[in-house]
Tab-separated table of C-alpha atoms and ligand atoms in Angstrom:
chain	number	residue	atom	x	y	z
W	20	UNK	CA	-14.887	-9.717	-18.239
W	21	UNK	CA	-13.127	-6.403	-17.960
W	22	UNK	CA	-9.857	-6.174	-16.078
W	23	UNK	CA	-11.475	-3.770	-13.660
W	24	UNK	CA	-14.194	-6.205	-12.720
W	25	UNK	CA	-11.651	-8.955	-12.347
W	26	UNK	CA	-9.514	-6.815	-10.098
W	27	UNK	CA	-12.483	-5.721	-8.082
W	28	UNK	CA	-13.629	-9.284	-7.587
W	29	UNK	CA	-10.152	-10.236	-6.520
W	30	UNK	CA	-9.778	-7.491	-3.945
W	31	UNK	CA	-13.328	-7.910	-2.663
W	32	UNK	CA	-12.791	-11.596	-2.291
W	33	UNK	CA	-9.553	-10.957	-0.452
W	34	UNK	CA	-11.442	-8.744	1.944
W	35	UNK	CA	-14.288	-11.058	2.690
W	36	UNK	CA	-13.082	-14.504	1.691
W	37	UNK	CA	-12.304	-15.728	5.150
W	38	UNK	CA	-15.421	-14.155	6.550
W	39	UNK	CA	-17.808	-15.926	4.244
W	40	UNK	CA	-16.110	-19.321	4.196
W	41	UNK	CA	-18.039	-21.255	6.799
W	42	UNK	CA	-21.075	-19.089	6.983
W	43	UNK	CA	-22.212	-20.597	3.733
W	44	UNK	CA	-22.489	-17.330	1.876
W	45	UNK	CA	-22.099	-18.103	-1.761
W	46	UNK	CA	-18.965	-16.504	-3.140
W	47	UNK	CA	-20.617	-16.247	-6.490
W	48	UNK	CA	-22.521	-13.294	-4.968
W	49	UNK	CA	-19.286	-11.454	-5.515
W	50	UNK	CA	-19.479	-12.016	-9.259
W	51	UNK	CA	-21.175	-8.672	-9.278
W	52	UNK	CA	-19.878	-6.447	-6.545
W	53	UNK	CA	-22.513	-3.812	-5.958
W	54	UNK	CA	-21.523	-0.267	-6.772
W	55	UNK	CA	-23.086	1.055	-3.552
W	56	UNK	CA	-20.326	-0.847	-1.740
W	57	UNK	CA	-17.297	0.057	-3.830
W	58	UNK	CA	-17.938	3.520	-5.184
W	59	UNK	CA	-15.650	5.132	-2.538
W	60	UNK	CA	-12.711	3.515	-4.358
W	61	UNK	CA	-13.482	5.473	-7.509
W	62	UNK	CA	-11.116	8.295	-8.352
W	63	UNK	CA	-11.081	11.191	-10.655
W	64	UNK	CA	-7.462	11.187	-11.813
W	65	UNK	CA	-5.392	11.904	-8.729
W	66	UNK	CA	-8.414	12.977	-6.726
W	67	UNK	CA	-10.941	11.010	-4.658
W	68	UNK	CA	-14.342	11.066	-6.249
W	69	UNK	CA	-16.082	14.404	-5.410
W	70	UNK	CA	-18.896	12.497	-3.655
W	71	UNK	CA	-16.458	11.727	-0.841
W	72	UNK	CA	-15.971	15.420	-0.082
W	73	UNK	CA	-19.710	16.079	-0.234
W	74	UNK	CA	-20.367	13.339	2.326
W	75	UNK	CA	-17.435	14.359	4.538
W	76	UNK	CA	-18.702	17.954	4.772
W	77	UNK	CA	-22.152	16.728	5.763
W	78	UNK	CA	-21.430	13.553	7.739
W	79	UNK	CA	-17.794	12.562	8.464
W	80	UNK	CA	-19.171	9.226	9.726
W	81	UNK	CA	-21.726	7.967	7.220
W	82	UNK	CA	-23.666	4.724	6.785
W	83	UNK	CA	-22.572	3.586	3.369
W	84	UNK	CA	-24.711	0.539	2.891
W	85	UNK	CA	-25.610	-2.908	4.137
W	86	UNK	CA	-23.781	-5.820	2.579
W	87	UNK	CA	-24.002	-9.528	3.377
W	88	UNK	CA	-26.162	-8.539	6.383
W	89	UNK	CA	-23.656	-6.063	7.856
W	90	UNK	CA	-24.018	-2.298	8.129
W	91	UNK	CA	-20.983	-0.699	6.581
W	92	UNK	CA	-19.925	2.714	7.882
W	93	UNK	CA	-17.601	4.959	6.009
W	94	UNK	CA	-15.450	7.415	7.945
W	95	UNK	CA	-14.052	10.308	5.920
W	96	UNK	CA	-13.340	12.928	8.606
W	97	UNK	CA	-9.654	13.158	9.581
W	98	UNK	CA	-10.359	13.512	13.275
W	99	UNK	CA	-12.873	10.676	13.267
W	100	UNK	CA	-10.501	8.385	11.329
W	101	UNK	CA	-7.781	8.974	13.907
W	102	UNK	CA	-10.295	8.282	16.696
W	103	UNK	CA	-11.118	4.895	15.202
W	104	UNK	CA	-7.589	3.842	14.260
W	105	UNK	CA	-6.146	4.772	17.668
W	106	UNK	CA	-8.738	2.932	19.743
W	107	UNK	CA	-7.990	-0.797	19.912
W	108	UNK	CA	-10.090	-0.931	23.079
W	109	UNK	CA	-13.277	-0.313	21.090
W	110	UNK	CA	-12.394	-1.624	17.637
W	111	UNK	CA	-11.014	-4.968	16.527
W	112	UNK	CA	-9.164	-5.805	13.305
W	113	UNK	CA	-9.739	-9.512	13.782
W	114	UNK	CA	-12.045	-10.918	11.180
W	115	UNK	CA	-11.939	-14.459	12.504
W	116	UNK	CA	-14.915	-14.134	14.896
W	117	UNK	CA	-16.980	-13.424	11.775
W	118	UNK	CA	-16.041	-16.780	10.336
W	119	UNK	CA	-15.302	-18.886	13.339
W	120	UNK	CA	-11.815	-19.503	11.959
W	121	UNK	CA	-8.966	-20.350	14.255
W	122	UNK	CA	-5.328	-21.212	13.717
W	123	UNK	CA	-2.454	-19.263	12.319
W	124	UNK	CA	-2.914	-15.555	12.212
W	125	UNK	CA	-0.579	-14.910	9.357
W	126	UNK	CA	-2.610	-16.097	6.450
W	127	UNK	CA	-0.252	-15.026	3.737
W	128	UNK	CA	-1.443	-11.503	3.200
W	129	UNK	CA	-0.672	-8.058	4.577
W	130	UNK	CA	-3.666	-9.070	6.677
W	131	UNK	CA	-1.310	-11.296	8.620
W	132	UNK	CA	-0.822	-8.259	10.813
W	133	UNK	CA	-3.606	-6.063	9.562
W	134	UNK	CA	-6.374	-8.521	10.441
W	135	UNK	CA	-4.928	-9.357	13.830
W	136	UNK	CA	-5.490	-7.996	17.348
W	137	UNK	CA	-3.286	-7.907	20.431
W	138	UNK	CA	-1.813	-10.030	21.923
W	139	UNK	CA	-1.059	-11.874	18.645
W	140	UNK	CA	-0.591	-8.605	16.762
W	141	UNK	CA	1.800	-7.335	19.462
W	142	UNK	CA	3.799	-10.563	19.385
W	143	UNK	CA	4.163	-10.616	15.585
W	144	UNK	CA	4.738	-6.890	15.194
W	145	UNK	CA	7.482	-7.023	17.854
W	146	UNK	CA	9.354	-9.502	15.693
W	147	UNK	CA	9.214	-7.136	12.733
W	148	UNK	CA	9.799	-3.687	14.209
W	149	UNK	CA	13.534	-4.110	15.043
W	150	UNK	CA	14.113	-4.705	11.314
W	151	UNK	CA	12.554	-1.328	10.511
W	152	UNK	CA	14.462	0.890	12.938
W	153	UNK	CA	16.469	3.629	11.309
W	154	UNK	CA	19.670	1.911	12.447
W	155	UNK	CA	18.777	-1.320	10.615
W	156	UNK	CA	17.403	0.569	7.621
W	157	UNK	CA	20.635	2.535	7.244
W	158	UNK	CA	22.165	-0.758	6.147
W	159	UNK	CA	19.879	-0.605	3.113
W	160	UNK	CA	20.461	3.027	2.138
W	161	UNK	CA	23.492	2.429	-0.143
W	162	UNK	CA	21.768	-0.618	-1.690
W	163	UNK	CA	18.665	1.486	-2.424
W	164	UNK	CA	20.812	4.166	-4.084
W	165	UNK	CA	22.487	1.485	-6.162
W	166	UNK	CA	19.209	-0.150	-7.179
W	167	UNK	CA	17.783	3.243	-8.210
W	168	UNK	CA	20.843	4.132	-10.332
W	169	UNK	CA	20.720	0.769	-12.084
W	170	UNK	CA	17.040	1.140	-12.884
W	171	UNK	CA	17.693	4.626	-14.261
W	172	UNK	CA	20.324	3.022	-16.517
W	173	UNK	CA	17.614	0.608	-17.633
W	174	UNK	CA	15.209	3.481	-18.305
W	175	UNK	CA	17.866	5.109	-20.459
W	176	UNK	CA	18.640	1.850	-22.247
W	177	UNK	CA	14.984	1.163	-23.051
W	178	UNK	CA	14.417	4.690	-24.269
W	179	UNK	CA	17.436	4.593	-26.586
W	180	UNK	CA	15.455	3.701	-29.715
W	181	UNK	CA	12.431	5.994	-29.482
W	182	UNK	CA	13.120	8.363	-26.607
W	183	UNK	CA	9.953	7.000	-24.969
W	184	UNK	CA	9.834	4.470	-22.115
W	185	UNK	CA	7.256	3.191	-19.659
W	186	UNK	CA	8.360	3.976	-16.094
W	187	UNK	CA	6.194	1.284	-14.471
W	188	UNK	CA	8.203	-1.805	-15.504
W	189	UNK	CA	11.538	0.012	-15.506
W	190	UNK	CA	11.379	2.220	-12.416
W	191	UNK	CA	8.228	2.058	-10.283
W	192	UNK	CA	7.910	-1.731	-9.938
W	193	UNK	CA	11.516	-3.006	-9.863
W	194	UNK	CA	12.795	-0.543	-7.278
W	195	UNK	CA	10.511	-1.568	-4.422
W	196	UNK	CA	10.707	-5.176	-5.561
W	197	UNK	CA	14.506	-5.280	-5.333
W	198	UNK	CA	14.488	-3.301	-2.091
W	199	UNK	CA	12.141	-5.881	-0.519
W	200	UNK	CA	14.393	-8.702	-1.704
W	201	UNK	CA	17.317	-6.916	0.040
W	202	UNK	CA	15.211	-6.313	3.137
W	203	UNK	CA	14.111	-9.965	3.358
W	204	UNK	CA	17.601	-11.199	2.523
W	205	UNK	CA	16.660	-13.256	-0.556
W	206	UNK	CA	19.637	-14.624	-2.507
W	207	UNK	CA	20.192	-13.145	-5.986
W	208	UNK	CA	19.572	-16.464	-7.719
W	209	UNK	CA	16.026	-16.697	-6.286
W	210	UNK	CA	14.946	-13.212	-7.311
W	211	UNK	CA	13.818	-13.942	-10.842
W	212	UNK	CA	11.397	-16.650	-9.702
W	213	UNK	CA	10.150	-14.366	-6.991
W	214	UNK	CA	9.781	-11.471	-9.424
W	215	UNK	CA	7.452	-13.559	-11.581
W	216	UNK	CA	5.274	-14.271	-8.568
W	217	UNK	CA	5.234	-10.586	-7.715
W	218	UNK	CA	4.173	-9.644	-11.227
W	219	UNK	CA	1.506	-12.348	-11.443
W	220	UNK	CA	0.102	-11.320	-8.163
W	221	UNK	CA	-0.522	-7.757	-9.152
W	222	UNK	CA	-1.319	-8.445	-12.779
W	223	UNK	CA	-5.075	-8.558	-12.707
W	224	UNK	CA	-5.252	-9.782	-16.266
W	225	UNK	CA	-4.501	-13.240	-14.807
W	226	UNK	CA	-7.924	-12.985	-13.146
W	227	UNK	CA	-8.786	-13.869	-9.555
W	228	UNK	CA	-7.484	-17.389	-9.766
W	229	UNK	CA	-4.133	-16.278	-11.113
W	230	UNK	CA	-3.762	-13.684	-8.411
W	231	UNK	CA	-4.741	-16.078	-5.631
W	232	UNK	CA	-2.492	-18.774	-7.043
W	233	UNK	CA	0.354	-16.282	-6.963
W	234	UNK	CA	-0.496	-15.296	-3.382
W	235	UNK	CA	-0.107	-18.789	-2.133
W	236	UNK	CA	2.908	-19.365	-4.425
W	237	UNK	CA	4.708	-16.356	-3.026
W	238	UNK	CA	3.971	-17.539	0.479
W	239	UNK	CA	5.167	-21.026	-0.336
W	240	UNK	CA	8.310	-19.506	-1.859
W	241	UNK	CA	8.940	-17.466	1.280
W	242	UNK	CA	8.306	-20.438	3.556
W	243	UNK	CA	10.884	-22.370	1.574
W	244	UNK	CA	13.318	-19.461	1.825
W	245	UNK	CA	12.725	-19.445	5.585
W	246	UNK	CA	13.284	-23.200	5.833
W	247	UNK	CA	16.603	-22.884	3.993
W	248	UNK	CA	17.723	-20.063	6.250
W	249	UNK	CA	17.001	-22.014	9.436
W	250	UNK	CA	20.350	-23.769	9.089
W	251	UNK	CA	22.186	-20.802	7.565
W	252	UNK	CA	20.475	-17.483	8.481
W	253	UNK	CA	21.181	-14.686	6.024
W	254	UNK	CA	21.735	-10.972	6.671
W	255	UNK	CA	18.165	-9.830	5.962
W	256	UNK	CA	14.932	-9.743	7.953
W	257	UNK	CA	14.230	-13.486	7.677
W	258	UNK	CA	17.730	-14.443	8.891
W	259	UNK	CA	17.717	-11.832	11.626
W	260	UNK	CA	14.378	-13.033	13.035
W	261	UNK	CA	15.636	-16.614	12.922
W	262	UNK	CA	18.808	-15.624	14.769
W	263	UNK	CA	17.078	-13.617	17.453
W	264	UNK	CA	13.646	-15.249	17.816
W	265	UNK	CA	13.907	-18.500	15.866
W	266	UNK	CA	12.367	-20.577	18.661
W	267	UNK	CA	9.316	-18.246	18.941
W	268	UNK	CA	8.042	-18.591	15.387
W	269	UNK	CA	7.636	-21.520	12.998
W	270	UNK	CA	8.417	-21.466	9.258
W	271	UNK	CA	4.761	-21.160	8.305
W	272	UNK	CA	4.225	-18.022	10.386
W	273	UNK	CA	7.570	-16.465	9.499
W	274	UNK	CA	6.946	-17.152	5.797
W	275	UNK	CA	3.535	-15.504	6.234
W	276	UNK	CA	5.048	-12.524	8.012
W	277	UNK	CA	7.610	-12.093	5.210
W	278	UNK	CA	4.813	-12.437	2.678
W	279	UNK	CA	2.862	-9.715	4.517
W	280	UNK	CA	5.892	-7.439	4.262
W	281	UNK	CA	6.164	-8.268	0.572
W	282	UNK	CA	2.470	-7.541	-0.075
W	283	UNK	CA	2.447	-4.433	2.073
W	284	UNK	CA	5.573	-2.988	0.599
W	285	UNK	CA	5.507	-3.703	-3.107
W	286	UNK	CA	2.311	-2.486	-4.675
W	287	UNK	CA	2.070	0.542	-2.359
W	288	UNK	CA	5.567	1.834	-3.050
W	289	UNK	CA	5.293	1.006	-6.759
W	290	UNK	CA	2.084	3.036	-6.981
W	291	UNK	CA	3.676	5.958	-5.166
W	292	UNK	CA	6.615	5.942	-7.571
W	293	UNK	CA	4.380	5.720	-10.660
W	294	UNK	CA	1.687	8.184	-9.659
W	295	UNK	CA	4.141	10.420	-7.845
W	296	UNK	CA	6.147	10.816	-11.034
W	297	UNK	CA	3.023	11.710	-12.945
W	298	UNK	CA	2.089	14.365	-10.339
W	299	UNK	CA	5.579	15.856	-10.352
W	300	UNK	CA	5.608	16.017	-14.144
W	301	UNK	CA	2.365	17.985	-13.914
W	302	UNK	CA	4.229	20.400	-11.591
W	303	UNK	CA	7.554	20.949	-13.383
W	304	UNK	CA	8.863	23.445	-10.821
W	305	UNK	CA	8.410	20.927	-8.021
W	306	UNK	CA	10.005	18.230	-10.173
W	307	UNK	CA	13.042	20.429	-10.771
W	308	UNK	CA	13.231	21.386	-7.093
W	309	UNK	CA	13.253	17.743	-5.972
W	310	UNK	CA	16.373	17.250	-8.100
W	311	UNK	CA	18.176	20.504	-7.161
W	312	UNK	CA	17.215	21.369	-3.643
W	313	UNK	CA	17.781	18.699	-0.955
W	314	UNK	CA	15.799	20.796	1.537
W	315	UNK	CA	12.655	20.439	-0.586
W	316	UNK	CA	12.742	16.655	-0.832
W	317	UNK	CA	11.141	15.583	2.465
W	318	UNK	CA	8.241	17.999	2.302
W	319	UNK	CA	7.541	17.306	-1.379
W	320	UNK	CA	7.367	13.572	-0.651
W	321	UNK	CA	5.135	14.024	2.412
W	322	UNK	CA	2.787	16.131	0.275
W	323	UNK	CA	2.833	13.441	-2.448
W	324	UNK	CA	1.948	10.823	0.168
W	325	UNK	CA	-0.911	12.929	1.518
W	326	UNK	CA	-2.202	14.048	-1.869
W	327	UNK	CA	-2.155	10.615	-3.443
W	328	UNK	CA	-2.991	8.445	-0.413
W	329	UNK	CA	-2.545	5.341	-2.549
W	330	UNK	CA	-3.871	3.008	0.185
W	331	UNK	CA	-7.366	4.352	-0.139
W	332	UNK	CA	-8.944	2.601	2.832
W	333	UNK	CA	-7.557	1.164	6.089
W	334	UNK	CA	-8.184	-2.416	7.174
W	335	UNK	CA	-11.798	-2.784	8.239
W	336	UNK	CA	-12.501	-2.232	11.924
W	337	UNK	CA	-15.152	-4.105	13.873
W	338	UNK	CA	-16.684	-2.522	17.003
W	339	UNK	CA	-16.146	-4.714	20.084
W	340	UNK	CA	-19.148	-3.126	21.806
W	341	UNK	CA	-21.667	-0.496	20.884
W	342	UNK	CA	-19.778	2.725	20.126
W	343	UNK	CA	-20.747	6.319	19.537
W	344	UNK	CA	-18.918	7.809	16.591
W	345	UNK	CA	-19.641	11.072	14.819
W	346	UNK	CA	-23.050	11.212	16.440
W	347	UNK	CA	-24.056	7.701	15.386
W	348	UNK	CA	-24.479	4.626	17.512
W	349	UNK	CA	-22.673	1.761	15.840
W	350	UNK	CA	-23.189	-1.787	17.026
W	351	UNK	CA	-21.214	-5.015	17.084
W	352	UNK	CA	-21.579	-6.838	13.813
W	353	UNK	CA	-21.164	-3.569	11.876
W	354	UNK	CA	-18.049	-2.763	9.866
W	355	UNK	CA	-16.152	0.515	9.812
W	356	UNK	CA	-14.178	1.520	6.752
W	357	UNK	CA	-11.840	4.481	7.199
W	358	UNK	CA	-11.500	6.259	3.855
W	359	UNK	CA	-7.939	7.594	4.194
W	360	UNK	CA	-7.826	9.352	0.817
W	361	UNK	CA	-10.817	11.484	1.739
W	362	UNK	CA	-9.659	12.094	5.335
W	363	UNK	CA	-6.301	13.408	4.064
W	364	UNK	CA	-8.193	16.102	2.173
W	365	UNK	CA	-10.411	17.114	5.082
W	366	UNK	CA	-11.000	20.889	4.865
W	367	UNK	CA	-10.655	21.167	8.651
W	368	UNK	CA	-6.928	20.527	8.192
W	369	UNK	CA	-6.103	23.621	6.157
W	370	UNK	CA	-6.678	25.592	2.976
W	371	UNK	CA	-7.208	23.993	-0.437
W	372	UNK	CA	-6.534	20.459	0.674
W	373	UNK	CA	-7.410	19.223	-2.816
W	374	UNK	CA	-4.354	20.933	-4.296
W	375	UNK	CA	-0.847	19.453	-4.490
W	376	UNK	CA	1.201	22.051	-2.671
W	377	UNK	CA	4.562	21.085	-1.180
W	378	UNK	CA	4.905	24.581	0.288
W	379	UNK	CA	1.991	24.039	2.679
W	380	UNK	CA	3.005	23.732	6.344
W	381	UNK	CA	4.065	20.165	6.933
W	382	UNK	CA	1.713	18.234	9.152
W	383	UNK	CA	1.143	14.571	9.818
W	384	UNK	CA	-1.090	12.789	7.358
W	385	UNK	CA	-2.888	9.441	7.273
W	386	UNK	CA	-1.244	7.898	4.208
W	387	UNK	CA	0.465	5.312	6.444
W	388	UNK	CA	-2.540	4.952	8.749
W	389	UNK	CA	-2.436	5.767	12.450
W	390	UNK	CA	-2.196	3.970	15.759
W	391	UNK	CA	-1.314	0.345	16.408
W	392	UNK	CA	-1.538	-0.818	12.808
W	393	UNK	CA	0.274	2.168	11.364
W	394	UNK	CA	2.473	1.062	8.504
W	395	UNK	CA	5.514	-0.763	9.758
W	396	UNK	CA	7.424	0.043	6.544
W	397	UNK	CA	6.773	3.814	6.526
W	398	UNK	CA	10.436	4.777	7.045
W	399	UNK	CA	11.631	2.331	4.423
W	400	UNK	CA	9.060	3.667	1.967
W	401	UNK	CA	10.210	7.208	2.695
W	402	UNK	CA	13.840	6.186	2.186
W	403	UNK	CA	12.949	4.714	-1.222
W	404	UNK	CA	10.907	7.677	-2.357
W	405	UNK	CA	13.461	10.223	-1.079
W	406	UNK	CA	16.171	8.396	-3.036
W	407	UNK	CA	14.269	7.607	-6.239
W	408	UNK	CA	12.531	10.930	-7.061
W	409	UNK	CA	15.615	13.172	-6.671
W	410	UNK	CA	17.723	10.670	-8.657
W	411	UNK	CA	15.103	10.610	-11.442
W	412	UNK	CA	14.891	14.401	-11.552
W	413	UNK	CA	18.664	14.788	-11.609
W	414	UNK	CA	19.234	12.164	-14.291
W	415	UNK	CA	16.349	13.281	-16.542
W	416	UNK	CA	15.667	16.964	-15.832
W	417	UNK	CA	13.720	17.277	-19.095
W	418	UNK	CA	11.430	14.326	-18.503
W	419	UNK	CA	7.836	14.771	-19.706
W	420	UNK	CA	4.760	12.597	-19.941
W	421	UNK	CA	4.371	11.010	-23.389
W	422	UNK	CA	0.573	10.755	-23.048
W	423	UNK	CA	-2.165	13.083	-21.995
W	424	UNK	CA	-4.356	10.173	-20.782
W	425	UNK	CA	-3.017	7.946	-18.047
W	426	UNK	CA	-4.570	4.532	-17.627
W	427	UNK	CA	-5.554	4.713	-13.910
W	428	UNK	CA	-6.850	1.701	-12.046
W	429	UNK	CA	-10.529	2.188	-11.703
W	430	UNK	CA	-11.421	0.381	-8.512
W	431	UNK	CA	-8.709	-0.819	-6.268
W	432	UNK	CA	-7.791	-0.536	-2.623
W	433	UNK	CA	-4.254	0.454	-3.605
W	434	UNK	CA	-4.764	3.124	-6.244
W	435	UNK	CA	-2.381	3.021	-9.168
W	436	UNK	CA	-1.719	3.423	-12.833
W	437	UNK	CA	-0.998	0.749	-15.414
W	438	UNK	CA	1.782	2.595	-17.226
W	439	UNK	CA	3.578	5.931	-17.194
W	440	UNK	CA	5.040	6.510	-20.674
W	441	UNK	CA	7.570	9.327	-20.618
W	442	UNK	CA	9.961	11.111	-22.965
W	443	UNK	CA	13.418	11.541	-21.575
W	444	UNK	CA	14.136	14.830	-23.241
W	445	UNK	CA	12.002	17.685	-24.452
W	446	UNK	CA	14.228	17.837	-27.482
W	447	UNK	CA	13.260	14.269	-28.347
W	448	UNK	CA	9.618	15.264	-28.195
W	449	UNK	CA	10.171	17.872	-30.883
W	450	UNK	CA	11.941	15.462	-33.264
S	17	HEM	C1	4.346	4.408	0.211
S	17	HEM	C2	4.239	3.150	0.562
S	17	HEM	C3	3.299	2.632	1.618
S	17	HEM	C4	2.071	3.064	1.993
S	17	HEM	C5	1.295	4.263	1.462
S	17	HEM	C6	1.597	2.187	3.056
S	17	HEM	C7	0.413	2.348	3.755
S	17	HEM	C8	-0.045	1.514	4.767
S	17	HEM	C9	-1.285	1.633	5.441
S	17	HEM	C10	-2.333	2.720	5.164
S	17	HEM	C11	-1.387	0.634	6.343
S	17	HEM	C12	-2.570	0.218	7.186
S	17	HEM	C13	-2.974	1.065	8.313
S	17	HEM	C14	-4.268	0.585	9.011
S	17	HEM	O1	-5.176	-0.068	8.446
S	17	HEM	O2	-4.349	0.916	10.178
S	17	HEM	C15	-0.168	-0.170	6.238
S	17	HEM	C16	0.137	-1.272	7.025
S	17	HEM	C17	1.209	-2.071	6.803
S	17	HEM	N1	2.267	-1.840	5.947
S	17	HEM	FE1	2.468	-0.238	4.701
S	17	HEM	N2	2.551	1.240	3.276
S	17	HEM	C18	3.630	1.463	2.443
S	17	HEM	C19	4.800	0.757	2.385
S	17	HEM	C20	5.107	-0.344	3.133
S	17	HEM	C21	6.380	-1.033	3.088
S	17	HEM	C22	7.587	-0.604	2.291
S	17	HEM	C23	6.231	-2.129	3.928
S	17	HEM	C24	7.213	-3.194	4.260
S	17	HEM	C25	8.340	-3.412	3.588
S	17	HEM	C26	4.901	-2.096	4.483
S	17	HEM	C27	4.369	-3.012	5.388
S	17	HEM	C28	3.162	-2.874	6.036
S	17	HEM	C29	2.669	-3.835	7.021
S	17	HEM	C30	3.373	-5.141	7.453
S	17	HEM	C31	1.460	-3.304	7.494
S	17	HEM	C32	0.554	-3.935	8.607
S	17	HEM	C33	0.912	-3.286	9.931
S	17	HEM	C34	0.028	-3.724	11.097
S	17	HEM	O3	-1.103	-4.143	10.856
S	17	HEM	O4	0.512	-3.662	12.246
S	17	HEM	N3	4.238	-0.998	3.976
S	17	HEM	N4	0.635	0.405	5.252
């Protein structure tokens, strides 16, 4: 079975697993995920598949298909996406009514928050948000700078023999991984074990079982870390929540919340660093500017976030009552999928939205979502990206891609690339 199919099965199962559990729908149906369901995840290099734009021009709210008895609607218009994501009165994120499942809301995935409605969502999110204020995040800024410099040393070390190095295992993956360890407050001695879980989880070559095993292992690991910190709370997010709200949350839920942060923050930021480097190397003037001109950094990174929109779709939304959206009447029992990558390229937003252009007037984008479930880690992600890209461009001003064919992930909710081989110097390329 190809890695793509395995990955697809894994992500599709993640999306619907809880939903189908007790309804008796045979999971083996997902052995072959129908293309009419998943084609909006296809990309053409950095771009969403052209079909998305065609549909958006015609019908920003479009009935994609019916699957497992549900009508699935795809929203690609920017205005319409914001309308859905902002309206928790009309749309629910809670998948449990579909499965009749009760119990803990934090089921060990980013979905811990993303698949939850108020008041549970409000309660859990309130525990997290103080850890993501700029004041708390400032504590991490020097650590992030240090982590980035050390990884750049590693890039240099690994390139010493041939001049070529893959930036995914040396730069894109370890930076967000180590930053999340700092954020959560995991002791140094536990990080290697945790790193292996992180790699297994996102390495689709392990297949669905491997990935799911790693999911529950990482949650178990974080529950154990939480249990240890109960008696001796550390400096990070886990310790801080225990200190301030320890009696409001048990180890299972706090471990799940931490695991949600881990899932939400690792693959997304790693993809931004990997793909973002590839985009910048395609635009050498912008790459140089990010290294030389501090005033260009924020807008270049916002444009990278918009242009790449690595989280291609938002969590599914379920209408709580019949709604009218984009001229369609959509009923309860239907599912709405907001296609963020397409919405961020909506022609109603400006000129040539398919181009990467950091000089365009800065406006808000949907790469972090919108509304109540908007990414809790957005400012942390920005801090990482605004530290890592300038440092890379300063250290290796002559960096260039060592391939003309990147190995993009074919079908995944978080778009990415398997490797980014680069040459550190142009001179080395000529040798
Ligand atoms: C560039 C990196 C990132 C991108 C593009 C990104 C994008 C997103 C998007 C699109 C959503 C969902 C919005 C929705 O369905 O309404 C989300 C939610 C979330 N993200 Fe991020 N994210 C990034 C980094 C992070 C980081 C660094 C963390 C934590 C360390 C994080 C934690 C979360 C959590 C916990 C949620 C669920 C929020 C909720 O449901 O209330 N993300 N993110």
